[in-house]
Structures are given as C-alpha cells and as structure tokens.
CSV table of C-alpha atoms in Angstrom, one decimal:
chain,number,residue,atom,x,y,z
A,1,MET,CA,0.0,0.0,0.0
A,2,TYR,CA,1.2,3.5,-0.8
A,3,THR,CA,-0.2,6.7,0.6
A,4,LYS,CA,-1.8,9.0,-1.9
A,5,TYR,CA,0.8,11.6,-1.0
A,6,GLN,CA,3.7,9.2,-1.8
A,7,ILE,CA,2.3,8.5,-5.3
A,8,ALA,CA,1.3,12.1,-6.0
A,9,LEU,CA,4.8,13.4,-5.1
A,10,GLN,CA,6.3,10.9,-7.6
A,11,TYR,CA,4.2,12.6,-10.4
A,12,TYR,CA,4.6,16.1,-9.0
A,13,PRO,CA,7.9,16.2,-7.1
A,14,ASP,CA,8.1,20.0,-7.1
A,15,ALA,CA,4.7,20.5,-5.4
A,16,SER,CA,3.8,20.3,-1.8
A,17,GLU,CA,2.1,17.1,-0.6
A,18,GLN,CA,-1.4,18.7,-0.7
A,19,THR,CA,-0.9,20.3,-4.1
A,20,ALA,CA,0.6,17.2,-5.6
A,21,SER,CA,-2.4,15.2,-4.2
A,22,ARG,CA,-4.8,17.7,-5.6
A,23,TYR,CA,-3.2,17.5,-9.1
A,24,LEU,CA,-3.2,13.7,-9.1
A,25,ARG,CA,-6.9,13.7,-8.0
A,26,ARG,CA,-7.6,16.1,-10.9
A,27,ASP,CA,-5.8,13.8,-13.4
A,28,ILE,CA,-7.8,10.8,-12.2
A,29,HIS,CA,-11.2,12.6,-12.3
A,30,GLU,CA,-10.5,14.1,-15.8
A,31,ASP,CA,-10.0,10.7,-17.3
A,32,PRO,CA,-13.3,8.7,-17.2
A,33,ALA,CA,-11.6,5.5,-18.3
A,34,LEU,CA,-8.9,5.8,-15.6
A,35,LEU,CA,-11.5,6.6,-12.9
A,36,ALA,CA,-13.6,3.6,-13.9
A,37,ALA,CA,-10.6,1.2,-13.9
A,38,LEU,CA,-9.6,2.4,-10.4
A,39,ARG,CA,-13.1,2.1,-9.1
A,40,LYS,CA,-13.3,-1.5,-10.3
A,41,VAL,CA,-10.5,-2.3,-8.0
A,42,GLY,CA,-11.8,-0.4,-5.0
A,43,TYR,CA,-10.7,3.2,-5.4
A,44,ARG,CA,-12.5,5.7,-3.3
A,45,ASN,CA,-11.5,9.3,-3.2
A,46,THR,CA,-11.8,9.3,0.6
A,47,ARG,CA,-9.3,6.5,1.2
A,48,LYS,CA,-5.8,7.6,2.2
A,49,LYS,CA,-3.9,4.8,0.3
A,50,PHE,CA,-3.6,3.2,-3.1
A,51,SER,CA,-3.3,-0.6,-3.4
A,52,GLU,CA,-0.5,-2.1,-5.5
A,53,ARG,CA,-3.1,-2.8,-8.3
A,54,GLN,CA,-4.3,0.8,-8.2
A,55,VAL,CA,-0.7,2.0,-8.6
A,56,GLN,CA,-0.3,-0.3,-11.6
A,57,ILE,CA,-3.4,1.2,-13.1
A,58,LEU,CA,-2.2,4.7,-12.6
A,59,ARG,CA,1.0,3.9,-14.3
A,60,GLU,CA,-0.8,2.2,-17.2
A,61,TYR,CA,-2.9,5.4,-17.8
A,62,LEU,CA,-0.5,8.2,-16.7
A,63,GLY,CA,2.9,6.6,-17.5
A,64,ASP,CA,5.7,6.2,-15.1
A,65,PRO,CA,6.3,9.0,-12.7
A,66,LEU,CA,9.2,11.4,-13.2
C-alpha cells in the first residue's frame, strides 16, 4: 500500500504534498476510463492509500512518474 501523498509526489515532485495530491486527483477525475478502472479495484476518493493494483493502473494510464 502507498499513501496518496507518496504517489502524488512521484508525479509532481516540485509540489507540496497537498498540491501534488490535488493535481493527481484532478488527473484521475478528468479521465473517465482511468477513474472507472480504479473504481473497479476499490478506489474511493476518501481513502488515504492506493493498493498495488491501483498504482499499476495509474502507471498504465499516466505513465511512469518522473
């Protein structure tokens, strides 16, 4: 399990934890296919962590982090 902050900071390393998290949430919600794929494996906006599978899905849709 990874915290959302950990993953968000990988994609937005120059942002604060909160800003990076907000940017990642925006990326997820702007892509209906990504959001649907994440929801199929238990994604909920209110959870504090991503599962291994959710991280894999993020990488499939968003590419590898910086």
